[in-house]
Coordinates of C-alpha atoms and ligand atoms in Angstrom, one line a residue:
M1 CA -15.2 38.5 44.0
S2 CA -18.8 39.1 46.2
R3 CA -18.8 38.8 49.6
K4 CA -20.8 35.5 49.4
A5 CA -18.1 34.3 47.3
S6 CA -14.9 35.0 49.2
D7 CA -16.8 34.0 52.5
N8 CA -17.3 30.7 50.7
V9 CA -13.6 30.0 50.1
E10 CA -12.5 31.4 53.0
Y11 CA -14.8 28.8 54.9
T12 CA -13.4 26.0 52.5
L13 CA -9.8 27.1 53.3
R14 CA -10.4 27.3 56.9
S15 CA -12.2 24.1 56.9
L16 CA -8.9 22.5 55.0
S17 CA -6.7 24.0 57.2
N18 CA -8.9 22.4 60.4
L19 CA -9.1 19.3 58.6
M20 CA -5.1 18.8 58.2
G21 CA -4.8 20.2 62.5
E22 CA -7.3 17.2 62.8
K23 CA -5.3 15.0 61.1
R24 CA -2.2 15.8 62.5
R25 CA -4.1 15.8 65.8
R26 CA -4.9 12.2 65.6
Q27 CA -1.8 11.2 64.5
A28 CA 0.3 9.4 67.2
D29 CA 3.6 9.1 65.1
G30 CA 5.7 12.5 66.3
S31 CA 7.9 12.8 63.5
A32 CA 5.3 13.7 60.8
G33 CA 4.4 16.6 62.9
S34 CA 6.7 18.9 61.5
G35 CA 5.9 18.4 57.7
A36 CA 2.4 19.1 59.1
A37 CA 3.3 22.3 60.6
A38 CA 4.8 23.1 57.1
G39 CA 1.4 22.2 55.2
E40 CA -0.4 24.3 57.5
R41 CA 1.8 27.5 57.4
S42 CA 1.9 27.1 53.4
L43 CA -1.9 26.4 53.4
I44 CA -2.5 29.6 55.6
A45 CA 0.3 31.3 53.2
A46 CA -2.5 30.1 50.4
E47 CA -5.7 31.4 52.0
S48 CA -4.3 34.9 53.1
C49 CA -3.0 35.4 49.1
S50 CA -6.0 34.0 47.9
S51 CA -8.5 35.9 49.7
L52 CA -6.7 39.1 48.4
N53 CA -7.3 37.8 44.1
S54 CA -10.1 39.1 43.5
A55 CA -10.2 37.9 39.9
A56 CA -9.9 34.1 40.7
S57 CA -13.1 32.4 41.6
G58 CA -13.8 30.4 44.6
G59 CA -13.8 27.1 42.7
E60 CA -10.4 27.9 41.5
L61 CA -9.0 29.0 44.8
E62 CA -10.4 25.7 46.4
R63 CA -8.6 23.8 43.7
A64 CA -5.9 25.5 44.3
A65 CA -5.7 25.3 48.0
R66 CA -6.3 21.1 47.9
R67 CA -3.4 21.3 45.1
Q68 CA -1.3 22.9 48.2
F69 CA -2.5 20.3 50.6
Q70 CA -2.1 17.6 48.5
Q71 CA 1.9 18.8 47.3
D72 CA 2.5 19.3 51.5
E73 CA 1.5 16.2 52.2
T74 CA 4.0 14.0 50.6
P75 CA 7.2 14.2 52.1
G76 CA 10.9 14.7 50.7
F77 CA 11.3 10.7 52.1
V78 CA 9.0 9.2 49.4
Y79 CA 11.0 10.9 46.5
V80 CA 14.2 9.7 48.4
V81 CA 13.0 6.3 48.9
S82 CA 12.2 5.5 45.3
V83 CA 15.5 7.3 43.7
F84 CA 17.3 5.3 45.8
S85 CA 15.3 2.3 44.4
A86 CA 15.6 4.3 40.8
L87 CA 19.5 3.3 40.7
G88 CA 18.4 -0.6 40.5
G89 CA 17.1 0.6 36.8
F90 CA 20.1 3.0 36.5
L91 CA 22.0 -0.3 36.6
F92 CA 19.7 -2.4 34.7
G93 CA 20.2 0.7 32.0
Y94 CA 24.4 0.8 32.4
D95 CA 25.1 -2.9 32.2
T96 CA 22.9 -4.0 29.2
G97 CA 24.1 -0.9 27.5
V98 CA 28.1 -0.8 28.1
V99 CA 28.5 -4.2 26.5
S100 CA 28.3 -2.7 23.0
G101 CA 31.1 -0.5 23.9
A102 CA 33.3 -2.7 25.9
L103 CA 33.1 -5.8 23.1
L104 CA 34.9 -3.4 20.7
L105 CA 38.0 -3.3 23.1
L106 CA 38.0 -6.8 24.3
K107 CA 37.4 -8.8 20.8
R108 CA 40.9 -7.3 20.3
E109 CA 42.3 -7.8 23.6
L110 CA 40.7 -11.1 24.1
N111 CA 40.6 -12.4 20.3
L112 CA 36.9 -13.1 20.8
D113 CA 34.9 -14.9 18.4
A114 CA 31.4 -14.2 17.3
L115 CA 30.3 -16.9 19.6
W116 CA 31.7 -15.6 22.9
Q117 CA 30.9 -12.1 21.9
E118 CA 27.2 -13.6 21.5
L119 CA 28.0 -15.3 25.2
L120 CA 28.9 -12.2 26.9
V121 CA 25.7 -10.5 25.6
S122 CA 23.1 -13.2 25.7
S123 CA 24.5 -14.9 29.4
T124 CA 23.2 -11.4 31.2
V125 CA 20.2 -11.1 29.4
G126 CA 19.4 -15.0 30.3
A127 CA 20.5 -14.7 33.7
A128 CA 18.1 -12.1 33.8
A129 CA 15.3 -13.6 32.9
L130 CA 15.8 -16.4 35.4
S131 CA 16.7 -14.6 38.4
A132 CA 13.7 -12.0 37.5
L133 CA 11.3 -15.3 37.8
A134 CA 12.9 -16.6 40.9
G135 CA 13.1 -12.9 42.5
G136 CA 9.0 -13.6 42.9
V137 CA 9.5 -16.2 45.6
L138 CA 12.3 -14.3 47.2
N139 CA 10.4 -11.0 47.1
G140 CA 7.2 -12.6 48.5
L141 CA 9.7 -14.6 51.2
C142 CA 12.0 -11.8 52.4
G143 CA 10.5 -8.9 51.6
R144 CA 11.3 -6.0 48.8
R145 CA 14.1 -4.6 51.1
P146 CA 16.5 -7.8 51.1
C147 CA 16.3 -8.4 47.1
I148 CA 17.0 -4.9 46.6
L149 CA 20.4 -5.4 48.7
L150 CA 20.7 -8.7 46.9
A151 CA 20.7 -7.1 43.8
S152 CA 22.9 -4.3 44.5
G153 CA 25.2 -6.8 46.3
L154 CA 25.2 -8.8 43.0
F155 CA 25.5 -5.7 40.7
T156 CA 29.0 -4.9 43.2
A157 CA 30.1 -8.3 42.9
G158 CA 29.7 -9.0 39.0
S159 CA 31.3 -5.4 38.4
G160 CA 34.2 -6.2 40.3
V161 CA 34.8 -9.4 38.5
L162 CA 34.8 -7.7 35.6
A163 CA 37.0 -5.1 35.9
A164 CA 39.8 -7.7 37.5
A165 CA 38.9 -10.5 34.5
R166 CA 41.8 -11.8 33.1
D167 CA 40.4 -14.4 30.5
K168 CA 37.2 -14.6 28.7
E169 CA 35.8 -17.2 31.3
T170 CA 36.2 -15.0 34.3
L171 CA 34.1 -12.4 32.1
L172 CA 31.7 -14.3 31.3
A173 CA 30.9 -15.6 34.9
G174 CA 30.9 -11.1 36.0
R175 CA 28.3 -11.4 32.9
V176 CA 26.0 -13.9 34.8
V177 CA 26.3 -12.1 38.0
V178 CA 25.5 -8.8 36.8
G179 CA 22.5 -10.4 34.9
L180 CA 21.2 -12.4 38.0
G181 CA 21.1 -8.5 39.6
I182 CA 19.2 -6.9 36.8
G183 CA 16.7 -9.4 36.9
V184 CA 16.2 -9.3 41.0
A185 CA 16.8 -5.4 40.7
S186 CA 13.9 -5.3 37.5
M187 CA 11.1 -7.2 39.5
T188 CA 11.4 -5.6 42.4
V189 CA 12.1 -1.9 42.3
P190 CA 8.9 -1.2 40.1
V191 CA 6.7 -3.0 42.8
Y192 CA 8.7 -1.5 45.8
I193 CA 8.3 2.2 44.2
A194 CA 4.6 1.3 44.0
E195 CA 4.0 0.4 47.0
V196 CA 5.6 3.5 49.4
A197 CA 4.0 5.6 46.6
P198 CA 0.7 7.8 47.5
P199 CA -1.5 7.0 44.6
H200 CA -1.5 10.3 42.9
L201 CA 2.1 9.9 42.5
R202 CA 2.4 6.7 41.8
G203 CA 2.3 6.4 38.3
R204 CA 5.3 9.4 38.0
L205 CA 7.4 7.6 40.6
V206 CA 7.1 4.5 39.0
T207 CA 8.5 5.7 35.5
I208 CA 11.2 7.7 37.4
N209 CA 12.5 3.6 37.6
T210 CA 12.6 3.4 33.8
L211 CA 13.9 7.1 33.1
F212 CA 17.0 6.0 35.3
I213 CA 16.9 2.4 32.9
T214 CA 17.6 5.3 29.8
G215 CA 19.2 7.1 32.0
G216 CA 21.9 4.0 32.7
Q217 CA 21.9 3.2 28.5
F218 CA 22.7 6.7 28.2
F219 CA 25.3 7.3 30.8
A220 CA 26.7 3.5 29.5
S221 CA 27.1 5.1 26.1
V222 CA 28.6 8.1 26.7
V223 CA 30.9 5.7 29.0
D224 CA 31.9 3.6 25.9
G225 CA 32.5 7.0 24.2
I226 CA 35.0 8.2 26.6
F227 CA 36.6 4.8 27.1
S228 CA 37.3 3.4 23.5
Y229 CA 40.5 5.9 23.2
L230 CA 41.5 3.9 26.1
A231 CA 42.5 0.7 23.5
K232 CA 44.0 -1.1 26.2
D233 CA 42.1 -1.9 29.6
G234 CA 39.5 0.5 28.5
W235 CA 36.6 -2.3 28.9
R236 CA 38.0 -2.9 32.6
Y237 CA 36.7 1.0 33.4
M238 CA 33.4 0.5 31.2
L239 CA 32.3 -2.6 33.1
G240 CA 34.0 -2.1 36.6
L241 CA 32.6 1.4 36.4
S242 CA 28.8 0.4 37.7
A243 CA 30.0 -0.7 41.2
V244 CA 29.8 3.2 42.6
P245 CA 25.8 3.3 41.8
A246 CA 25.9 -0.3 43.0
V247 CA 27.7 0.7 46.5
I248 CA 25.6 3.9 47.1
Q249 CA 22.6 2.0 46.4
F250 CA 23.2 -0.9 49.1
L251 CA 24.7 1.6 51.2
G252 CA 21.5 3.6 51.0
F253 CA 19.0 0.8 51.6
L254 CA 20.9 -0.2 54.9
F255 CA 19.0 2.6 56.6
L256 CA 16.1 2.8 54.3
P257 CA 12.6 0.3 55.3
E258 CA 10.9 -2.3 54.2
S259 CA 7.6 -2.1 52.0
P260 CA 4.6 -1.2 54.4
R261 CA 2.2 -3.6 52.6
W262 CA 4.7 -6.6 52.6
L263 CA 5.0 -6.1 56.1
I264 CA 1.4 -6.1 57.0
Q265 CA 0.9 -9.1 55.0
K266 CA 3.9 -10.8 57.1
G267 CA 1.7 -9.4 60.3
Q268 CA 4.4 -6.7 61.6
T269 CA 1.7 -4.3 61.6
Q270 CA 3.6 -1.8 64.6
R271 CA 6.8 -1.8 61.9
A272 CA 4.2 -1.2 58.6
R273 CA 2.5 1.7 60.6
R274 CA 5.4 3.6 61.8
I275 CA 7.0 3.3 57.8
L276 CA 3.9 4.7 56.7
S277 CA 3.3 7.2 58.5
Q278 CA 6.8 8.3 57.7
M279 CA 6.2 8.3 54.6
R280 CA 2.9 10.0 54.2
G281 CA 4.0 13.0 56.2
N282 CA 1.0 15.2 57.8
Q283 CA -1.4 12.7 56.5
A284 CA -3.6 10.3 58.3
I285 CA -2.7 6.6 58.0
D286 CA -5.3 5.2 59.4
E287 CA -7.7 5.0 56.7
E288 CA -4.8 3.6 53.8
Y289 CA -3.5 1.0 56.8
D290 CA -7.1 0.0 57.0
S291 CA -8.0 -0.7 53.7
I292 CA -4.2 -2.7 53.2
K293 CA -5.4 -4.7 56.1
N294 CA -8.9 -5.2 55.0
N295 CA -8.0 -6.1 51.4
I296 CA -5.5 -8.8 52.9
E297 CA -8.1 -10.1 55.1
E298 CA -10.9 -10.3 52.5
E299 CA -8.5 -11.9 49.6
E300 CA -7.3 -14.8 51.9
K301 CA -11.2 -15.4 52.8
E302 CA -12.0 -15.2 48.6
V303 CA -9.1 -16.8 47.5
G304 CA -7.8 -19.1 50.0
A305 CA -4.1 -19.1 51.2
A306 CA -3.4 -22.4 50.1
G307 CA -1.3 -24.0 47.3
P308 CA 1.4 -22.1 45.4
V309 CA 0.7 -18.5 44.2
I310 CA 0.8 -18.8 40.3
C311 CA -1.5 -21.8 40.6
R312 CA -3.9 -19.6 42.7
M313 CA -3.5 -16.3 40.2
L314 CA -4.5 -18.6 37.3
T315 CA -7.5 -20.3 39.0
Y316 CA -8.6 -17.0 40.1
P317 CA -10.4 -14.8 37.1
P318 CA -9.4 -11.0 38.3
T319 CA -5.3 -12.1 38.5
R320 CA -5.6 -14.5 35.5
R321 CA -6.3 -11.5 33.6
A322 CA -4.2 -8.9 34.9
L323 CA -1.4 -11.6 34.5
I324 CA -2.3 -11.7 30.8
V325 CA -2.7 -7.9 30.5
G326 CA 0.6 -7.5 32.4
C327 CA 2.9 -10.2 30.6
G328 CA 1.2 -9.4 27.1
L329 CA 2.6 -5.5 27.8
Q330 CA 6.2 -6.6 28.5
M331 CA 5.6 -9.5 25.4
F332 CA 4.7 -6.5 22.8
Q333 CA 6.9 -4.2 24.6
Q334 CA 9.5 -6.5 23.2
L335 CA 8.4 -7.6 19.9
S336 CA 7.9 -3.7 19.2
G337 CA 11.7 -3.9 18.4
I338 CA 13.4 -1.2 20.7
N339 CA 16.4 -2.9 21.6
T340 CA 17.3 -4.1 17.8
V341 CA 16.5 -0.2 16.4
M342 CA 18.7 0.7 19.4
Y343 CA 21.4 -1.8 18.3
Y344 CA 21.2 -0.9 14.9
S345 CA 20.7 2.3 15.6
A346 CA 24.5 3.7 14.6
T347 CA 24.1 1.9 11.3
I348 CA 20.6 3.7 10.5
L349 CA 22.5 7.0 11.2
Q350 CA 25.7 5.8 8.6
M351 CA 23.2 5.1 6.1
S352 CA 21.9 8.6 6.4
G353 CA 25.2 10.1 5.3
V354 CA 27.7 10.2 8.8
E355 CA 31.1 8.9 7.3
D356 CA 33.1 9.3 10.8
D357 CA 34.2 5.8 12.0
R358 CA 34.5 7.2 16.1
L359 CA 31.5 9.1 15.1
A360 CA 29.5 5.2 15.5
I361 CA 29.9 5.3 19.2
W362 CA 29.0 8.6 19.8
L363 CA 25.6 8.2 17.3
A364 CA 24.5 5.6 19.6
A365 CA 24.9 7.8 22.4
L366 CA 22.7 10.2 20.7
T367 CA 20.1 7.4 20.4
A368 CA 20.4 6.5 23.9
F369 CA 20.1 10.3 24.7
I370 CA 17.3 10.7 22.2
N371 CA 15.6 7.4 24.4
F372 CA 16.0 9.0 27.6
I373 CA 15.1 12.6 27.1
F374 CA 11.4 11.4 25.6
T375 CA 11.2 8.5 28.9
L376 CA 11.2 12.0 30.8
V377 CA 8.3 13.4 28.5
G378 CA 6.7 10.1 29.9
V379 CA 7.0 10.8 33.5
W380 CA 5.4 14.4 32.8
L381 CA 2.5 12.6 30.8
V382 CA 1.5 9.5 33.1
E383 CA -0.2 11.7 35.6
R384 CA -1.7 13.8 33.1
M385 CA -2.8 11.4 29.9
G386 CA -3.2 8.3 32.6
R387 CA -1.8 4.9 31.7
R388 CA -4.0 3.8 28.9
K389 CA -3.9 7.0 26.9
L390 CA -0.3 7.0 27.0
T391 CA -0.1 3.9 26.1
L392 CA -2.4 3.4 23.6
G393 CA -0.8 6.8 21.8
S394 CA 2.6 5.5 22.3
L395 CA 2.3 2.0 20.4
T396 CA 0.2 3.9 17.4
G397 CA 3.3 6.2 16.8
T398 CA 5.6 3.5 17.2
A399 CA 3.6 1.3 14.7
V400 CA 3.9 4.3 12.3
A401 CA 7.6 4.9 12.5
L402 CA 8.4 1.0 12.2
I403 CA 6.2 1.5 8.6
I404 CA 8.3 4.3 7.7
L405 CA 11.9 2.9 9.2
A406 CA 10.7 -0.2 6.6
S407 CA 9.7 1.8 3.9
G408 CA 13.2 3.6 4.2
F409 CA 14.9 0.1 3.9
L410 CA 12.8 -0.9 1.3
L411 CA 13.1 1.9 -0.9
S412 CA 16.9 1.8 -0.5
A413 CA 17.2 -2.0 -1.1
Q414 CA 14.9 -1.4 -4.5
V415 CA 17.8 1.5 -5.6
S416 CA 19.8 -0.6 -4.4
P417 CA 23.3 0.4 -6.6
R418 CA 24.6 -2.5 -9.1
I419 CA 27.9 -3.7 -8.7
T420 CA 30.1 -2.8 -11.6
L421 CA 33.7 -4.2 -10.3
N422 CA 35.1 -8.0 -9.6
P423 CA 38.2 -7.4 -8.6
T424 CA 39.7 -11.1 -7.9
D425 CA 41.1 -12.0 -4.1
P426 CA 44.9 -11.9 -4.0
S427 CA 45.1 -14.6 -1.7
H428 CA 42.9 -16.6 -4.0
Q429 CA 40.5 -17.6 -1.3
N430 CA 36.9 -18.2 -2.3
S431 CA 34.4 -15.7 -1.2
T432 CA 30.7 -15.5 -1.3
C433 CA 31.0 -11.7 -1.5
T434 CA 32.0 -11.2 -5.1
K435 CA 29.0 -13.0 -6.1
Y436 CA 26.6 -10.4 -5.4
S437 CA 25.5 -8.3 -8.6
Y438 CA 23.7 -5.5 -6.1
C439 CA 24.7 -3.9 -3.2
N440 CA 21.9 -5.2 -1.2
G441 CA 22.9 -8.9 -1.3
C442 CA 26.0 -7.4 -0.3
M443 CA 24.7 -5.6 2.6
L444 CA 23.1 -8.4 4.1
D445 CA 25.8 -10.7 4.2
P446 CA 27.8 -10.4 7.3
D447 CA 31.3 -10.8 5.8
C448 CA 30.9 -8.3 3.0
G449 CA 31.0 -4.4 2.5
L450 CA 30.6 -2.3 -0.3
C451 CA 33.6 -0.2 -1.6
Y452 CA 32.7 2.9 -4.0
K453 CA 33.2 6.1 -5.2
L454 CA 30.6 8.9 -5.8
N455 CA 29.7 10.7 -9.3
K456 CA 27.6 13.3 -7.9
S457 CA 24.9 11.7 -5.9
S458 CA 25.5 8.3 -7.8
V459 CA 27.2 5.3 -6.9
V460 CA 29.9 4.5 -9.2
E461 CA 33.1 1.8 -9.4
S462 CA 31.4 0.1 -6.8
S463 CA 33.1 -3.9 -5.7
C464 CA 31.5 -6.5 -2.7
I465 CA 34.9 -7.2 -0.6
P466 CA 35.0 -9.1 2.4
V467 CA 35.1 -7.0 5.6
D468 CA 38.3 -7.4 7.4
K469 CA 38.0 -9.6 10.3
H470 CA 38.8 -7.1 12.9
S471 CA 37.3 -4.2 12.0
T472 CA 34.3 -3.5 9.9
M473 CA 35.6 -0.3 9.2
K474 CA 37.3 -1.3 6.1
A475 CA 37.8 -4.3 3.7
A476 CA 39.9 -7.4 4.0
W477 CA 41.9 -6.4 1.0
G478 CA 41.6 -4.0 -2.3
R479 CA 41.0 -0.2 -2.6
C480 CA 39.4 0.0 0.6
S481 CA 41.6 -2.2 3.1
N482 CA 43.7 0.6 4.3
E483 CA 41.3 3.5 5.7
S484 CA 43.3 6.4 5.6
I485 CA 44.1 6.0 2.1
F486 CA 41.0 5.3 0.7
K487 CA 39.5 8.5 2.3
K488 CA 42.2 10.4 0.5
E489 CA 41.4 8.8 -2.8
D490 CA 37.4 9.6 -2.2
L491 CA 36.5 6.2 -2.0
F492 CA 34.0 5.2 0.5
W493 CA 33.1 2.0 2.5
A494 CA 29.8 0.3 3.2
Y495 CA 29.2 -2.2 5.8
N496 CA 25.6 -3.3 6.1
F497 CA 24.1 -0.5 4.5
C498 CA 23.4 0.8 0.8
P499 CA 24.2 4.5 0.0
T500 CA 21.3 5.5 -1.8
P501 CA 18.9 9.0 -1.5
Y502 CA 16.5 7.3 0.5
S503 CA 18.7 7.1 3.6
W504 CA 17.0 9.8 5.1
T505 CA 13.4 7.9 5.4
A506 CA 15.1 5.5 7.7
L507 CA 16.6 8.3 9.8
L508 CA 13.5 9.8 10.1
G509 CA 11.7 6.4 11.1
L510 CA 14.6 5.7 13.4
I511 CA 13.7 9.1 15.2
L512 CA 10.0 8.9 15.2
Y513 CA 10.3 5.5 16.7
L514 CA 12.2 6.6 19.7
V515 CA 10.1 10.1 20.0
F516 CA 7.0 8.0 20.5
F517 CA 8.1 4.6 21.8
A518 CA 10.1 6.5 24.9
P519 CA 7.0 8.0 27.0
G520 CA 4.9 5.3 26.5
M521 CA 5.6 1.6 25.3
G522 CA 9.1 2.0 27.2
P523 CA 7.6 2.8 31.0
M524 CA 4.3 1.8 30.9
P525 CA 4.5 -2.1 31.1
W526 CA 7.3 -1.9 33.9
T527 CA 4.3 1.2 35.4
V528 CA 0.9 -0.8 35.4
N529 CA 2.9 -4.3 35.9
S530 CA 3.5 -3.0 39.4
E531 CA 0.1 -1.9 40.4
I532 CA -2.3 -4.3 38.5
Y533 CA -2.1 -7.5 40.8
P534 CA -3.6 -7.9 44.7
L535 CA -0.6 -7.7 47.0
W536 CA -0.5 -11.6 48.0
A537 CA -0.1 -12.0 43.9
R538 CA 2.2 -9.0 43.4
S539 CA 5.6 -10.7 43.6
T540 CA 4.6 -13.8 41.4
G541 CA 2.7 -11.4 38.8
N542 CA 6.0 -9.5 38.4
A543 CA 8.0 -12.3 38.5
C544 CA 6.0 -13.5 35.7
S545 CA 5.8 -10.3 33.6
S546 CA 9.6 -9.5 33.8
G547 CA 10.6 -12.6 33.2
V548 CA 8.2 -12.6 29.7
N549 CA 10.3 -9.2 29.0
W550 CA 13.6 -11.2 29.4
V551 CA 12.7 -14.1 27.8
F552 CA 11.3 -11.7 24.6
N553 CA 14.2 -9.7 24.9
V554 CA 17.3 -12.6 23.9
L555 CA 14.5 -13.8 21.4
V556 CA 14.1 -10.6 19.8
S557 CA 17.3 -9.4 19.8
L558 CA 19.2 -13.0 18.8
T559 CA 16.9 -13.6 16.0
F560 CA 17.3 -9.9 14.5
L561 CA 20.1 -10.7 12.3
H562 CA 18.6 -13.9 10.8
T563 CA 15.3 -12.4 10.7
A564 CA 17.0 -9.8 8.5
E565 CA 18.9 -11.7 6.3
Y566 CA 15.7 -14.3 5.1
L567 CA 13.4 -11.2 5.1
T568 CA 15.6 -8.3 4.6
Y569 CA 15.9 -5.3 7.0
Y570 CA 12.3 -4.1 5.5
G571 CA 10.7 -7.4 6.0
A572 CA 12.4 -7.4 9.9
F573 CA 10.9 -3.9 10.4
F574 CA 7.6 -4.6 8.6
L575 CA 7.4 -7.3 11.0
Y576 CA 7.8 -5.5 14.3
A577 CA 4.8 -3.1 13.0
G578 CA 2.9 -5.8 12.6
F579 CA 3.5 -7.1 16.2
A580 CA 3.0 -3.6 17.3
A581 CA -0.6 -3.6 15.6
L582 CA -1.5 -6.6 17.5
G583 CA -0.2 -5.4 20.6
L584 CA -2.5 -2.1 19.8
V585 CA -5.5 -4.5 19.7
F586 CA -4.4 -6.0 22.7
I587 CA -4.1 -2.7 24.8
Y588 CA -7.1 -1.3 23.3
G589 CA -9.5 -4.6 24.4
C590 CA -7.7 -5.4 28.0
L591 CA -5.8 -2.9 29.6
P592 CA -7.8 -0.5 31.7
E593 CA -6.9 3.1 33.7
T594 CA -5.3 2.5 36.8
K595 CA -4.3 6.2 37.0
G596 CA -5.1 7.8 40.9
K597 CA -6.3 4.6 42.2
K598 CA -5.5 2.9 45.2
L599 CA -3.4 -0.3 44.8
E600 CA -6.4 -1.8 47.0
E601 CA -8.8 -0.7 44.5
I602 CA -7.3 -2.2 41.2
E603 CA -8.5 -5.4 41.3
S604 CA -12.0 -4.8 40.8
L605 CA -11.0 -3.6 37.2
F606 CA -10.3 -7.2 36.0
E607 CA -14.1 -8.5 37.4
N608 CA -15.2 -8.7 34.2
R609 CA -14.3 -10.6 31.0
L610 CA -10.4 -9.9 29.9
C611 CA -11.7 -8.4 26.5
T612 CA -14.3 -5.7 28.2
C613 CA -11.4 -4.8 30.8
G614 CA -10.3 -1.8 28.2
S615 CA -13.6 -0.7 28.1
A616 CA -12.9 0.3 32.3
G617 CA -10.8 2.9 31.0
A618 CA -11.7 6.4 29.6
F619 CA -10.5 5.9 25.9
Ligands
INS1635 O1 11.5 -0.1 29.2 C1 12.9 -0.7 28.8 C2 13.2 0.5 27.8 O2 12.9 1.2 27.2 C3 14.8 0.0 27.7 O3 15.3 1.1 26.8 C4 14.7 -0.9 26.8 O4 16.6 -1.5 26.7 C5 14.2 -1.8 27.6 O5 14.5 -3.5 27.3 C6 12.7 -1.7 27.9 O6 12.7 -2.9 29.1

């Protein structure tokens, strides 16, 4: 490096170092001092290393020093606060995921019919939809911290009730209480994290919440796997275990602070300043504090403070557009069929040749694991690619994967094996099953399954038989009604699928789906919603969009089996692919890039007409 270049570098580093010292001096709060000193120490270390590195250019060194400077500025406290809040995401994932395994045991022990099983699953999601909507008012009035405390209290109470339940009515009550907790947590946690995070880390930290959701779903499936071996009372552990993270979160939040932005809005400026400087360590907070405060005052002048927030949001064009984008993202997330793919994964994997019965539960764990790992990729990508490119890339891949998945089902339906045997029911009961001539009709009927043999890879001696009422793993009568015998005799039982040579296409589609969906379409709707509304509209905006997410979650999961019955499985997945394609057009036109922007700057991205908002992004 020439002498002049190295002088320049040294000068830059020194001025950065001075700047940090100056900022620290200006900072009234003493607690930030130690972090600043550490920051300065490492910067000076970076300085001496840098001047020794003669190969590197001045620009690179300057960037490295800035990076170092930035890293030192974010104290660990922000991460601690984010992880404690994201426990809410973990509980959301755990409690929505654990129920499928618990039901397998519950339906035998408490003799639950299909209606009660359906009630225990959808009551939670329905309650979540209602409480997410109500959570907006609570958030605005009481703040983020009391809402997180309330959610963890509800999770604890709900799991206690579930673990101790003696009858199905108590179980239903417990599931509703847990659902109320999920709704409040799902809308509060992303907002809270976005409000405490520094702009350059905001996307990553909020996305960690979705990582915790998928982590919770994965953990739930492992717990389901382990306790499924405990036929008596296994479900009590499955449902009760979520009390542990809930209590941890509750205790943690007794000591963690309120969002500084909410405090400024409520005029509690001294407290807000103290918390903000705790969150920013060695950084001067004056600029951020002033920008939040000015923004609140300007908003009040511009929009006025009268009338319900939702009416003000709808009549003020930038917030109306943000609301449409936020709700649209959440709607398309659910319309792309994530929860039906997760729900149907065990069958898709079985279709592809996995035959062991117990394996079904572990296969669901594998799917949840892929979802979790690829959400981690999203955490890594969000600050590199930005929200817009990541969402667009993810949804494109999701749509292609859905087409592959649907084609797998289509090909399988086209070569659906013929039914060659028509045995008569020994009890002479009338059943629709024996009327089908092809496996495809038999598999779409939830009461029937296919009993068959394999000759090389072709299906022979096949019959469509009613499924056993207590286990979908065997037939109600006939050759496939005793699992240990039919396995010895080389017979196979297919429930919900047809054995065909194209099953691997569906498996490929499933894996590709999760690989593409999890890093973008999974987390981005939550992340983007946490940042696109101005402070006065943030609670209400997130309440509405989370409500939309839960409502479409119920709609899609409840209608999936009927959709599959009317449109067949490939029809259903082609339909979701169609929704994903519509979502792509919507996101391309309407989603602006919010990466690296201060929360206070984001509103301006929605000042132009809706379908031109997207062009504010760099894509
Ligand atoms: O972002 C999450 C995540 O993708 C979950 O896996 C899914 O179950 C939820 O519905 C969704 O909101």
